[in-house]
Amino acid sequence: MPTRGFGFVNARGERLAGKLEMPERVVRGWALLAHCFSCGKDSRTAVALARGLAAQGIGVLRFDFSGVGGSDGAFDDTSFSLNVEDLVAASDAMADAGMPAALLIGHSLGGTAVLAAAGRIPTIRAVATIGAPFDAAHLLRHATDADLRTIDAQGATTVMLGAYPVRVGRAFIEDLRHQDAGRRLAELTVPLMILHSPLDEIVDIDNASRIFLAAHHSKSFVSLDRADHLMRDHADAVHASACVAAWAIRYLPDPQPLAMPSPDAQAEETGLGKFQLALLSGGSRWLADEPASVGGLGSGPSPYNLLSSALAACTTMTLRHFADLKGWPIGRIRTGVSHRKRQDALPADEFSRTITIEGALDPEQRARLLEVAQRCPVHRTLAAGAAFSDPELLE
């Protein structure tokens, strides 16, 4: 899915870093995703959840809480209440940008945060939690007495959440003791979906039961039967996003065409191999790559292959259009393009074409078609050169 930078300022004046996962053609609604306590917006789970929803037409903002990842702030000074404030600030920024968040999704402690924030965001129509503790104070169960003494004396320490070390500060601990999750759940007025794994060793499934019993209807439960807490298996995150999307659609606004402008082409790293890219252009998706001989996976055309393809496509289309205008009875047209670099020559790039045209053509018609091939728009662009505006670096 297309991904765009989306930064905003929270209530404390800190700049928070976010990314928007964009639907391609039709927007069924906008969602706001809260990552888990030990994660960030770019964790595999957050990315998989956001992109899974975007594939179903639900645009998603994933962002780093204050003090996390690319966001301003000191992590030792953050608290649960400040995370909730960040969610409200994110929703305000989305609304100001014409993308009001109708769906809140939270993973782990992010799930507890979205339950706390839902009542403060007037555009929210549904909430989904994934592996969420019933209350934020659940984190204290993972802190030993020695941990708490160290936090009190030094201001912060590393606490083990199962096998995962996380930094916990004094402000976070003090804030957790003043949360009232039961009251917030009782006051929740929008539909709720609870997703939880019975195998979760960090936040046991009893938390899901407590959330379900405390919330009023409409509420739903989905068992993520083989998932661990962080959904390290990509398939588990994909399954969770599909469940949330199918459930949430009925609560979202009517589908609307995507109004935001999109580039003519977009290339984004897949994270597989050194060079593999996911390309989006003309409503189609495919891969680009480099050959294995230069460190790629050989899983798709190289950039120069794509440039040659553009010339081949434009030449073939131009010839077809001209032949149809003339009414010449020709069959299939095929154009092959090769590219090479020439040593000590200007220009250094040389493109050569071989054109095959089925059908009976006299020598004059063939000569005319070869002349027309020289005038296809991509040929003209390459021959004349192009101007470039300065690139814009998004946040």
mmCIF file of C-alpha atoms in Angstrom:
data_model
loop_
_atom_site.group_PDB
_atom_site.id
_atom_site.type_symbol
_atom_site.label_atom_id
_atom_site.label_comp_id
_atom_site.label_asym_id
_atom_site.label_seq_id
_atom_site.Cartn_x
_atom_site.Cartn_y
_atom_site.Cartn_z
ATOM 1 C CA MET A 1 0.000 0.000 0.000
ATOM 2 C CA PRO A 2 1.146 3.614 -0.518
ATOM 3 C CA THR A 3 2.765 5.038 2.633
ATOM 4 C CA ARG A 4 3.096 8.740 3.430
ATOM 5 C CA GLY A 5 4.766 10.640 6.219
ATOM 6 C CA PHE A 6 2.393 12.367 8.649
ATOM 7 C CA GLY A 7 3.913 14.388 11.473
ATOM 8 C CA PHE A 8 1.955 16.423 14.010
ATOM 9 C CA VAL A 9 2.412 18.289 17.282
ATOM 10 C CA ASN A 10 1.005 17.006 20.572
ATOM 11 C CA ALA A 11 -0.417 19.041 23.435
ATOM 12 C CA ARG A 12 3.079 19.543 24.912
ATOM 13 C CA GLY A 13 4.461 21.023 21.701
ATOM 14 C CA GLU A 14 6.442 17.906 20.806
ATOM 15 C CA ARG A 15 6.674 16.814 17.195
ATOM 16 C CA LEU A 16 5.441 13.239 16.789
ATOM 17 C CA ALA A 17 6.408 11.108 13.798
ATOM 18 C CA GLY A 18 3.698 9.195 11.990
ATOM 19 C CA LYS A 19 3.027 7.326 8.777
ATOM 20 C CA LEU A 20 -0.218 7.035 6.834
ATOM 21 C CA GLU A 21 -1.088 3.786 5.102
ATOM 22 C CA MET A 22 -3.246 4.946 2.231
ATOM 23 C CA PRO A 23 -6.065 3.094 0.442
ATOM 24 C CA GLU A 24 -5.627 3.066 -3.312
ATOM 25 C CA ARG A 25 -8.943 4.144 -4.823
ATOM 26 C CA VAL A 26 -11.870 4.103 -2.383
ATOM 27 C CA VAL A 27 -11.768 5.200 1.251
ATOM 28 C CA ARG A 28 -14.109 3.302 3.556
ATOM 29 C CA GLY A 29 -12.890 5.249 6.559
ATOM 30 C CA TRP A 30 -9.843 6.318 8.552
ATOM 31 C CA ALA A 31 -8.315 4.560 11.523
ATOM 32 C CA LEU A 32 -5.783 5.408 14.219
ATOM 33 C CA LEU A 33 -3.435 2.667 15.443
ATOM 34 C CA ALA A 34 -1.712 2.636 18.854
ATOM 35 C CA HIS A 35 1.390 0.459 19.060
ATOM 36 C CA CYS A 36 2.330 -1.764 21.999
ATOM 37 C CA PHE A 37 4.473 -0.532 24.912
ATOM 38 C CA SER A 38 7.676 -2.200 23.716
ATOM 39 C CA CYS A 39 7.085 -1.374 20.019
ATOM 40 C CA GLY A 40 6.795 1.626 17.731
ATOM 41 C CA LYS A 41 5.066 2.657 14.542
ATOM 42 C CA ASP A 42 7.592 0.763 12.411
ATOM 43 C CA SER A 43 7.379 -2.554 14.238
ATOM 44 C CA ARG A 44 6.488 -5.484 11.999
ATOM 45 C CA THR A 45 3.166 -5.927 13.787
ATOM 46 C CA ALA A 46 2.124 -2.266 13.487
ATOM 47 C CA VAL A 47 3.062 -2.167 9.801
ATOM 48 C CA ALA A 48 1.254 -5.441 9.023
ATOM 49 C CA LEU A 49 -1.913 -4.351 10.844
ATOM 50 C CA ALA A 50 -1.978 -0.935 9.158
ATOM 51 C CA ARG A 51 -1.307 -2.261 5.671
ATOM 52 C CA GLY A 52 -3.823 -5.060 6.072
ATOM 53 C CA LEU A 53 -6.527 -2.509 6.872
ATOM 54 C CA ALA A 54 -5.428 -0.184 4.047
ATOM 55 C CA ALA A 55 -5.799 -3.092 1.623
ATOM 56 C CA GLN A 56 -9.472 -3.200 2.651
ATOM 57 C CA GLY A 57 -9.971 0.516 2.023
ATOM 58 C CA ILE A 58 -9.353 1.746 5.578
ATOM 59 C CA GLY A 59 -6.601 4.354 5.769
ATOM 60 C CA VAL A 60 -4.488 4.068 8.924
ATOM 61 C CA LEU A 61 -2.247 6.458 10.836
ATOM 62 C CA ARG A 62 0.459 4.697 12.860
ATOM 63 C CA PHE A 63 2.686 6.982 14.918
ATOM 64 C CA ASP A 64 5.347 6.905 17.618
ATOM 65 C CA PHE A 65 4.212 7.977 21.054
ATOM 66 C CA SER A 66 6.200 10.752 22.712
ATOM 67 C CA GLY A 67 9.748 9.619 23.452
ATOM 68 C CA VAL A 68 9.544 6.639 21.085
ATOM 69 C CA GLY A 69 11.209 6.128 17.694
ATOM 70 C CA GLY A 70 11.208 9.269 15.577
ATOM 71 C CA SER A 71 9.069 11.367 17.966
ATOM 72 C CA ASP A 72 10.288 14.124 20.261
ATOM 73 C CA GLY A 73 10.276 13.724 24.012
ATOM 74 C CA ALA A 74 12.100 11.628 26.604
ATOM 75 C CA PHE A 75 10.770 8.110 27.079
ATOM 76 C CA ASP A 76 11.585 8.119 30.815
ATOM 77 C CA ASP A 77 9.191 11.066 31.248
ATOM 78 C CA THR A 78 6.244 9.547 29.393
ATOM 79 C CA SER A 79 3.157 8.112 31.076
ATOM 80 C CA PHE A 80 -0.015 6.280 30.163
ATOM 81 C CA SER A 81 -2.027 9.498 30.423
ATOM 82 C CA LEU A 82 0.398 11.259 28.082
ATOM 83 C CA ASN A 83 -0.001 8.412 25.571
ATOM 84 C CA VAL A 84 -3.743 8.955 25.689
ATOM 85 C CA GLU A 85 -3.156 12.676 25.097
ATOM 86 C CA ASP A 86 -1.009 11.778 22.076
ATOM 87 C CA LEU A 87 -3.873 9.728 20.626
ATOM 88 C CA VAL A 88 -6.243 12.673 21.010
ATOM 89 C CA ALA A 89 -3.688 14.978 19.346
ATOM 90 C CA ALA A 90 -3.275 12.471 16.495
ATOM 91 C CA SER A 91 -7.032 12.338 15.952
ATOM 92 C CA ASP A 92 -7.209 16.144 15.913
ATOM 93 C CA ALA A 93 -4.454 16.275 13.287
ATOM 94 C CA MET A 94 -6.239 13.697 11.155
ATOM 95 C CA ALA A 95 -9.505 15.627 11.360
ATOM 96 C CA ASP A 96 -7.721 18.869 10.406
ATOM 97 C CA ALA A 97 -6.281 17.049 7.365
ATOM 98 C CA GLY A 98 -9.745 15.893 6.258
ATOM 99 C CA MET A 99 -9.253 12.317 7.478
ATOM 100 C CA PRO A 100 -11.365 12.024 10.649
ATOM 101 C CA ALA A 101 -10.566 8.832 12.541
ATOM 102 C CA ALA A 102 -13.661 6.625 12.814
ATOM 103 C CA LEU A 103 -11.853 3.502 14.057
ATOM 104 C CA LEU A 104 -9.395 3.128 16.943
ATOM 105 C CA ILE A 105 -7.133 0.070 17.087
ATOM 106 C CA GLY A 106 -4.689 -0.654 19.898
ATOM 107 C CA HIS A 107 -2.199 -3.468 20.390
ATOM 108 C CA SER A 108 -1.223 -4.542 23.917
ATOM 109 C CA LEU A 109 -0.992 -1.468 26.188
ATOM 110 C CA GLY A 110 -1.930 0.548 23.100
ATOM 111 C CA GLY A 111 -5.288 -1.254 23.317
ATOM 112 C CA THR A 112 -5.787 -0.021 26.868
ATOM 113 C CA ALA A 113 -4.857 3.478 25.681
ATOM 114 C CA VAL A 114 -7.432 3.519 22.868
ATOM 115 C CA LEU A 115 -10.123 2.433 25.332
ATOM 116 C CA ALA A 116 -9.177 5.422 27.489
ATOM 117 C CA ALA A 117 -9.058 7.809 24.519
ATOM 118 C CA ALA A 118 -12.255 6.719 22.734
ATOM 119 C CA GLY A 119 -14.583 8.880 24.811
ATOM 120 C CA ARG A 120 -12.522 11.987 24.024
ATOM 121 C CA ILE A 121 -12.581 11.620 20.234
ATOM 122 C CA PRO A 122 -16.032 12.553 18.882
ATOM 123 C CA THR A 123 -15.462 11.045 15.414
ATOM 124 C CA ILE A 124 -14.825 7.506 16.708
ATOM 125 C CA ARG A 125 -17.464 4.935 15.698
ATOM 126 C CA ALA A 126 -15.740 1.685 16.732
ATOM 127 C CA VAL A 127 -12.804 0.417 18.802
ATOM 128 C CA ALA A 128 -10.721 -2.746 18.466
ATOM 129 C CA THR A 129 -8.137 -4.051 20.933
ATOM 130 C CA ILE A 130 -5.539 -6.748 20.295
ATOM 131 C CA GLY A 131 -3.898 -8.514 23.233
ATOM 132 C CA ALA A 132 -4.809 -5.609 25.517
ATOM 133 C CA PRO A 133 -4.554 -5.707 29.335
ATOM 134 C CA PHE A 134 -7.731 -4.867 31.216
ATOM 135 C CA ASP A 135 -6.003 -1.972 32.945
ATOM 136 C CA ALA A 136 -2.734 -0.149 32.444
ATOM 137 C CA ALA A 137 -1.551 -1.232 35.904
ATOM 138 C CA HIS A 138 -1.069 -4.717 34.440
ATOM 139 C CA LEU A 139 2.458 -3.537 33.659
ATOM 140 C CA LEU A 140 3.198 -3.390 37.385
ATOM 141 C CA ARG A 141 2.774 -7.165 37.637
ATOM 142 C CA HIS A 142 5.913 -7.563 35.551
ATOM 143 C CA ALA A 143 7.969 -5.244 37.750
ATOM 144 C CA THR A 144 9.749 -6.816 40.717
ATOM 145 C CA ASP A 145 10.107 -5.090 44.075
ATOM 146 C CA ALA A 146 13.740 -4.462 43.127
ATOM 147 C CA ASP A 147 12.602 -2.857 39.865
ATOM 148 C CA LEU A 148 10.244 -0.530 41.711
ATOM 149 C CA ARG A 149 12.940 0.460 44.231
ATOM 150 C CA THR A 150 15.349 1.223 41.377
ATOM 151 C CA ILE A 151 12.712 3.307 39.574
ATOM 152 C CA ASP A 152 12.007 5.219 42.786
ATOM 153 C CA ALA A 153 15.717 5.874 43.388
ATOM 154 C CA GLN A 154 16.990 6.430 39.854
ATOM 155 C CA GLY A 155 13.885 7.520 37.961
ATOM 156 C CA ALA A 156 13.790 4.595 35.511
ATOM 157 C CA THR A 157 14.938 1.036 34.923
ATOM 158 C CA THR A 158 14.526 -1.865 32.514
ATOM 159 C CA VAL A 159 11.630 -4.209 33.281
ATOM 160 C CA MET A 160 11.209 -7.610 31.662
ATOM 161 C CA LEU A 161 7.824 -8.119 29.988
ATOM 162 C CA GLY A 162 8.171 -11.850 29.594
ATOM 163 C CA ALA A 163 11.273 -12.163 27.408
ATOM 164 C CA TYR A 164 11.173 -8.507 26.276
ATOM 165 C CA PRO A 165 13.131 -5.788 28.122
ATOM 166 C CA VAL A 166 11.419 -2.387 28.226
ATOM 167 C CA ARG A 167 12.410 0.894 29.814
ATOM 168 C CA VAL A 168 9.989 2.113 32.498
ATOM 169 C CA GLY A 169 10.129 5.521 34.166
ATOM 170 C CA ARG A 170 8.817 6.854 37.481
ATOM 171 C CA ALA A 171 6.147 9.017 35.799
ATOM 172 C CA PHE A 172 4.714 5.967 34.035
ATOM 173 C CA ILE A 173 4.524 3.906 37.233
ATOM 174 C CA GLU A 174 2.942 6.687 39.279
ATOM 175 C CA ASP A 175 0.367 7.349 36.554
ATOM 176 C CA LEU A 176 -0.647 3.685 36.262
ATOM 177 C CA ARG A 177 -1.862 3.612 39.865
ATOM 178 C CA HIS A 178 -4.508 6.260 39.138
ATOM 179 C CA GLN A 179 -6.241 4.672 36.149
ATOM 180 C CA ASP A 180 -9.845 3.427 36.346
ATOM 181 C CA ALA A 181 -10.273 1.031 33.436
ATOM 182 C CA GLY A 182 -13.595 -0.378 34.662
ATOM 183 C CA ARG A 183 -15.244 3.034 34.647
ATOM 184 C CA ARG A 184 -13.971 3.849 31.180
ATOM 185 C CA LEU A 185 -15.230 0.564 29.769
ATOM 186 C CA ALA A 186 -18.635 1.055 31.372
ATOM 187 C CA GLU A 187 -18.837 4.486 29.762
ATOM 188 C CA LEU A 188 -17.792 3.264 26.291
ATOM 189 C CA THR A 189 -20.649 3.971 23.885
ATOM 190 C CA VAL A 190 -19.243 2.652 20.584
ATOM 191 C CA PRO A 191 -18.995 -0.961 19.360
ATOM 192 C CA LEU A 192 -15.979 -2.883 20.658
ATOM 193 C CA MET A 193 -14.056 -5.822 19.192
ATOM 194 C CA ILE A 194 -11.643 -7.708 21.458
ATOM 195 C CA LEU A 195 -8.977 -9.880 19.832
ATOM 196 C CA HIS A 196 -6.788 -11.990 22.099
ATOM 197 C CA SER A 197 -4.732 -15.158 21.986
ATOM 198 C CA PRO A 198 -5.277 -17.931 24.544
ATOM 199 C CA LEU A 199 -1.517 -18.548 24.262
ATOM 200 C CA ASP A 200 -0.575 -14.978 25.250
ATOM 201 C CA GLU A 201 2.047 -15.241 28.012
ATOM 202 C CA ILE A 202 2.508 -11.489 28.468
ATOM 203 C CA VAL A 203 -1.155 -10.495 28.844
ATOM 204 C CA ASP A 204 -3.166 -13.597 29.698
ATOM 205 C CA ILE A 205 -6.582 -14.120 28.153
ATOM 206 C CA ASP A 206 -8.368 -13.409 31.447
ATOM 207 C CA ASN A 207 -7.793 -9.755 30.560
ATOM 208 C CA ALA A 208 -9.953 -10.188 27.467
ATOM 209 C CA SER A 209 -12.702 -11.702 29.611
ATOM 210 C CA ARG A 210 -12.583 -8.769 32.029
ATOM 211 C CA ILE A 211 -12.748 -6.252 29.187
ATOM 212 C CA PHE A 212 -15.667 -8.119 27.601
ATOM 213 C CA LEU A 213 -17.665 -8.293 30.847
ATOM 214 C CA ALA A 214 -17.040 -4.647 31.777
ATOM 215 C CA ALA A 215 -18.072 -3.255 28.389
ATOM 216 C CA HIS A 216 -21.680 -2.902 27.297
ATOM 217 C CA HIS A 217 -23.003 -4.144 23.952
ATOM 218 C CA SER A 218 -22.297 -4.042 21.078
ATOM 219 C CA LYS A 219 -19.162 -6.109 21.725
ATOM 220 C CA SER A 220 -17.442 -8.971 19.931
ATOM 221 C CA PHE A 221 -14.596 -11.368 20.693
ATOM 222 C CA VAL A 222 -12.153 -13.086 18.328
ATOM 223 C CA SER A 223 -9.682 -15.721 19.496
ATOM 224 C CA LEU A 224 -6.258 -15.401 17.840
ATOM 225 C CA ASP A 225 -5.731 -19.052 18.603
ATOM 226 C CA ARG A 226 -2.093 -19.580 17.541
ATOM 227 C CA ALA A 227 -0.637 -16.094 18.017
ATOM 228 C CA ASP A 228 1.915 -14.930 20.553
ATOM 229 C CA HIS A 229 1.582 -11.545 22.226
ATOM 230 C CA LEU A 230 3.614 -9.603 19.655
ATOM 231 C CA MET A 231 2.162 -11.564 16.708
ATOM 232 C CA ARG A 232 5.673 -12.236 15.428
ATOM 233 C CA ASP A 233 4.205 -14.537 12.793
ATOM 234 C CA HIS A 234 3.196 -12.175 9.987
ATOM 235 C CA ALA A 235 0.168 -14.356 9.188
ATOM 236 C CA ASP A 236 -1.298 -13.661 12.650
ATOM 237 C CA ALA A 237 -1.165 -9.899 12.123
ATOM 238 C CA VAL A 238 -2.693 -10.261 8.655
ATOM 239 C CA HIS A 239 -5.496 -12.398 10.114
ATOM 240 C CA ALA A 240 -6.151 -9.861 12.888
ATOM 241 C CA SER A 241 -6.334 -6.962 10.420
ATOM 242 C CA ALA A 242 -8.746 -8.912 8.199
ATOM 243 C CA CYS A 243 -11.021 -9.617 11.179
ATOM 244 C CA VAL A 244 -11.026 -5.986 12.277
ATOM 245 C CA ALA A 245 -11.690 -4.723 8.743
ATOM 246 C CA ALA A 246 -14.609 -7.116 8.135
ATOM 247 C CA TRP A 247 -16.173 -6.194 11.478
ATOM 248 C CA ALA A 248 -15.581 -2.434 11.285
ATOM 249 C CA ILE A 249 -16.931 -1.825 7.771
ATOM 250 C CA ARG A 250 -20.543 -1.669 8.951
ATOM 251 C CA TYR A 251 -19.687 1.115 11.405
ATOM 252 C CA LEU A 252 -17.716 3.271 8.980
ATOM 253 C CA PRO A 253 -19.036 6.027 6.684
ATOM 254 C CA ASP A 254 -20.130 5.305 3.132
ATOM 255 C CA PRO A 255 -17.163 4.638 0.807
ATOM 256 C CA GLN A 256 -15.749 7.727 -0.864
ATOM 257 C CA PRO A 257 -13.297 8.100 -3.761
ATOM 258 C CA LEU A 258 -9.807 8.882 -2.542
ATOM 259 C CA ALA A 259 -9.524 12.647 -2.842
ATOM 260 C CA MET A 260 -5.886 13.054 -1.883
ATOM 261 C CA PRO A 261 -3.479 13.393 -4.823
ATOM 262 C CA SER A 262 -1.182 10.466 -5.454
ATOM 263 C CA PRO A 263 2.090 10.334 -7.387
ATOM 264 C CA ASP A 264 2.236 8.850 -10.878
ATOM 265 C CA ALA A 265 4.475 6.114 -9.528
ATOM 266 C CA GLN A 266 5.691 5.053 -6.103
ATOM 267 C CA ALA A 267 8.494 2.725 -5.055
ATOM 268 C CA GLU A 268 8.841 1.509 -1.475
ATOM 269 C CA GLU A 269 11.317 -0.932 0.012
ATOM 270 C CA THR A 270 9.816 -4.286 0.969
ATOM 271 C CA GLY A 271 12.492 -5.124 3.522
ATOM 272 C CA LEU A 272 13.388 -8.272 1.587
ATOM 273 C CA GLY A 273 16.835 -8.354 0.068
ATOM 274 C CA LYS A 274 18.922 -5.251 -0.546
ATOM 275 C CA PHE A 275 17.093 -3.723 -3.497
ATOM 276 C CA GLN A 276 13.599 -5.247 -3.767
ATOM 277 C CA LEU A 277 10.880 -2.594 -4.095
ATOM 278 C CA ALA A 278 7.095 -2.636 -4.152
ATOM 279 C CA LEU A 279 5.937 -0.478 -7.051
ATOM 280 C CA LEU A 280 2.542 1.168 -7.434
ATOM 281 C CA SER A 281 1.584 2.851 -10.699
ATOM 282 C CA GLY A 282 -1.530 3.075 -12.810
ATOM 283 C CA GLY A 283 -3.529 1.133 -10.216
ATOM 284 C CA SER A 284 -1.237 -1.899 -10.510
ATOM 285 C CA ARG A 285 1.354 -3.342 -8.146
ATOM 286 C CA TRP A 286 4.510 -5.273 -8.913
ATOM 287 C CA LEU A 287 8.124 -5.672 -7.803
ATOM 288 C CA ALA A 288 11.346 -4.078 -8.967
ATOM 289 C CA ASP A 289 14.776 -5.410 -8.096
ATOM 290 C CA GLU A 290 18.355 -5.792 -9.271
ATOM 291 C CA PRO A 291 19.940 -9.015 -10.568
ATOM 292 C CA ALA A 292 21.561 -11.388 -8.112
ATOM 293 C CA SER A 293 24.912 -10.597 -9.746
ATOM 294 C CA VAL A 294 24.872 -7.101 -8.185
ATOM 295 C CA GLY A 295 23.359 -8.041 -4.831
ATOM 296 C CA GLY A 296 19.635 -8.143 -5.608
ATOM 297 C CA LEU A 297 17.196 -11.028 -5.553
ATOM 298 C CA GLY A 298 16.384 -10.889 -9.252
ATOM 299 C CA SER A 299 12.706 -10.774 -8.343
ATOM 300 C CA GLY A 300 11.663 -8.030 -10.755
ATOM 301 C CA PRO A 301 12.800 -5.630 -13.468
ATOM 302 C CA SER A 302 15.653 -3.225 -12.742
ATOM 303 C CA PRO A 303 15.168 0.544 -13.092
ATOM 304 C CA TYR A 304 16.714 0.482 -16.577
ATOM 305 C CA ASN A 305 14.487 -2.480 -17.484
ATOM 306 C CA LEU A 306 11.517 -0.332 -16.490
ATOM 307 C CA LEU A 307 12.787 2.589 -18.552
ATOM 308 C CA SER A 308 13.178 0.288 -21.565
ATOM 309 C CA SER A 309 9.679 -1.048 -20.919
ATOM 310 C CA ALA A 310 8.267 2.477 -21.043
ATOM 311 C CA LEU A 311 9.849 3.048 -24.464
ATOM 312 C CA ALA A 312 8.648 -0.346 -25.729
ATOM 313 C CA ALA A 313 5.093 0.286 -24.502
ATOM 314 C CA CYS A 314 4.918 3.819 -25.902
ATOM 315 C CA THR A 315 6.297 2.766 -29.287
ATOM 316 C CA THR A 316 3.803 -0.078 -29.609
ATOM 317 C CA MET A 317 0.836 2.078 -28.556
ATOM 318 C CA THR A 318 1.841 4.877 -30.943
ATOM 319 C CA LEU A 319 2.110 2.484 -33.878
ATOM 320 C CA ARG A 320 -1.267 0.934 -33.108
ATOM 321 C CA HIS A 321 -2.940 4.338 -32.897
ATOM 322 C CA PHE A 322 -1.418 5.483 -36.198
ATOM 323 C CA ALA A 323 -2.277 2.255 -38.024
ATOM 324 C CA ASP A 324 -5.879 2.397 -36.820
ATOM 325 C CA LEU A 325 -6.195 6.015 -37.967
ATOM 326 C CA LYS A 326 -4.963 5.001 -41.417
ATOM 327 C CA GLY A 327 -7.172 1.925 -41.510
ATOM 328 C CA TRP A 328 -4.221 -0.324 -42.304
ATOM 329 C CA PRO A 329 -5.060 -4.015 -41.764
ATOM 330 C CA ILE A 330 -2.220 -4.999 -39.440
ATOM 331 C CA GLY A 331 -2.170 -7.643 -36.728
ATOM 332 C CA ARG A 332 -0.187 -7.783 -33.515
ATOM 333 C CA ILE A 333 2.639 -5.310 -32.916
ATOM 334 C CA ARG A 334 5.681 -6.227 -30.807
ATOM 335 C CA THR A 335 8.497 -3.866 -29.797
ATOM 336 C CA GLY A 336 11.743 -5.017 -28.185
ATOM 337 C CA VAL A 337 14.024 -2.462 -26.521
ATOM 338 C CA SER A 338 17.632 -2.869 -25.419
ATOM 339 C CA HIS A 339 19.721 -0.394 -23.439
ATOM 340 C CA ARG A 340 23.476 -0.071 -23.140
ATOM 341 C CA LYS A 341 26.068 2.371 -21.838
ATOM 342 C CA ARG A 342 28.602 3.553 -24.409
ATOM 343 C CA GLN A 343 32.151 4.295 -23.379
ATOM 344 C CA ASP A 344 33.524 7.729 -24.322
ATOM 345 C CA ALA A 345 30.324 8.740 -26.131
ATOM 346 C CA LEU A 346 27.780 11.500 -25.609
ATOM 347 C CA PRO A 347 25.106 10.782 -24.800
ATOM 348 C CA ALA A 348 26.336 7.666 -23.011
ATOM 349 C CA ASP A 349 22.969 5.876 -23.069
ATOM 350 C CA GLU A 350 21.837 4.151 -26.236
ATOM 351 C CA PHE A 351 18.428 2.524 -26.778
ATOM 352 C CA SER A 352 17.837 0.189 -29.704
ATOM 353 C CA ARG A 353 14.457 -1.125 -30.864
ATOM 354 C CA THR A 354 13.286 -4.089 -32.907
ATOM 355 C CA ILE A 355 9.697 -3.864 -34.141
ATOM 356 C CA THR A 356 7.610 -6.770 -35.426
ATOM 357 C CA ILE A 357 4.269 -6.088 -37.143
ATOM 358 C CA GLU A 358 1.997 -8.859 -38.294
ATOM 359 C CA GLY A 359 0.094 -8.327 -41.542
ATOM 360 C CA ALA A 360 0.616 -7.410 -45.181
ATOM 361 C CA LEU A 361 2.335 -4.028 -45.468
ATOM 362 C CA ASP A 362 3.959 -2.522 -48.545
ATOM 363 C CA PRO A 363 7.446 -0.946 -48.281
ATOM 364 C CA GLU A 364 6.003 2.567 -48.130
ATOM 365 C CA GLN A 365 3.741 1.689 -45.173
ATOM 366 C CA ARG A 366 6.623 0.030 -43.326
ATOM 367 C CA ALA A 367 8.803 3.083 -43.834
ATOM 368 C CA ARG A 368 6.005 5.332 -42.560
ATOM 369 C CA LEU A 369 5.563 3.232 -39.420
ATOM 370 C CA LEU A 370 9.303 3.334 -38.675
ATOM 371 C CA GLU A 371 9.148 7.107 -38.989
ATOM 372 C CA VAL A 372 6.172 7.258 -36.605
ATOM 373 C CA ALA A 373 8.037 5.095 -34.065
ATOM 374 C CA GLN A 374 10.651 7.850 -33.831
ATOM 375 C CA ARG A 375 7.934 10.266 -32.718
ATOM 376 C CA CYS A 376 6.386 8.352 -29.823
ATOM 377 C CA PRO A 377 6.154 10.601 -26.695
ATOM 378 C CA VAL A 378 8.606 8.589 -24.566
ATOM 379 C CA HIS A 379 11.146 8.569 -27.418
ATOM 380 C CA ARG A 380 10.819 12.334 -27.650
ATOM 381 C CA THR A 381 11.214 12.739 -23.879
ATOM 382 C CA LEU A 382 14.361 10.628 -23.789
ATOM 383 C CA ALA A 383 15.818 12.358 -26.823
ATOM 384 C CA ALA A 384 15.119 15.881 -25.558
ATOM 385 C CA GLY A 385 16.026 15.296 -21.911
ATOM 386 C CA ALA A 386 13.875 16.393 -18.964
ATOM 387 C CA ALA A 387 13.760 19.035 -16.243
ATOM 388 C CA PHE A 388 13.608 17.972 -12.598
ATOM 389 C CA SER A 389 12.161 19.810 -9.632
ATOM 390 C CA ASP A 390 13.980 19.437 -6.331
ATOM 391 C CA PRO A 391 12.856 16.326 -4.402
ATOM 392 C CA GLU A 392 10.689 16.870 -1.315
ATOM 393 C CA LEU A 393 11.681 14.948 1.808
ATOM 394 C CA LEU A 394 8.528 13.994 3.736
ATOM 395 C CA GLU A 395 8.518 13.290 7.462
#
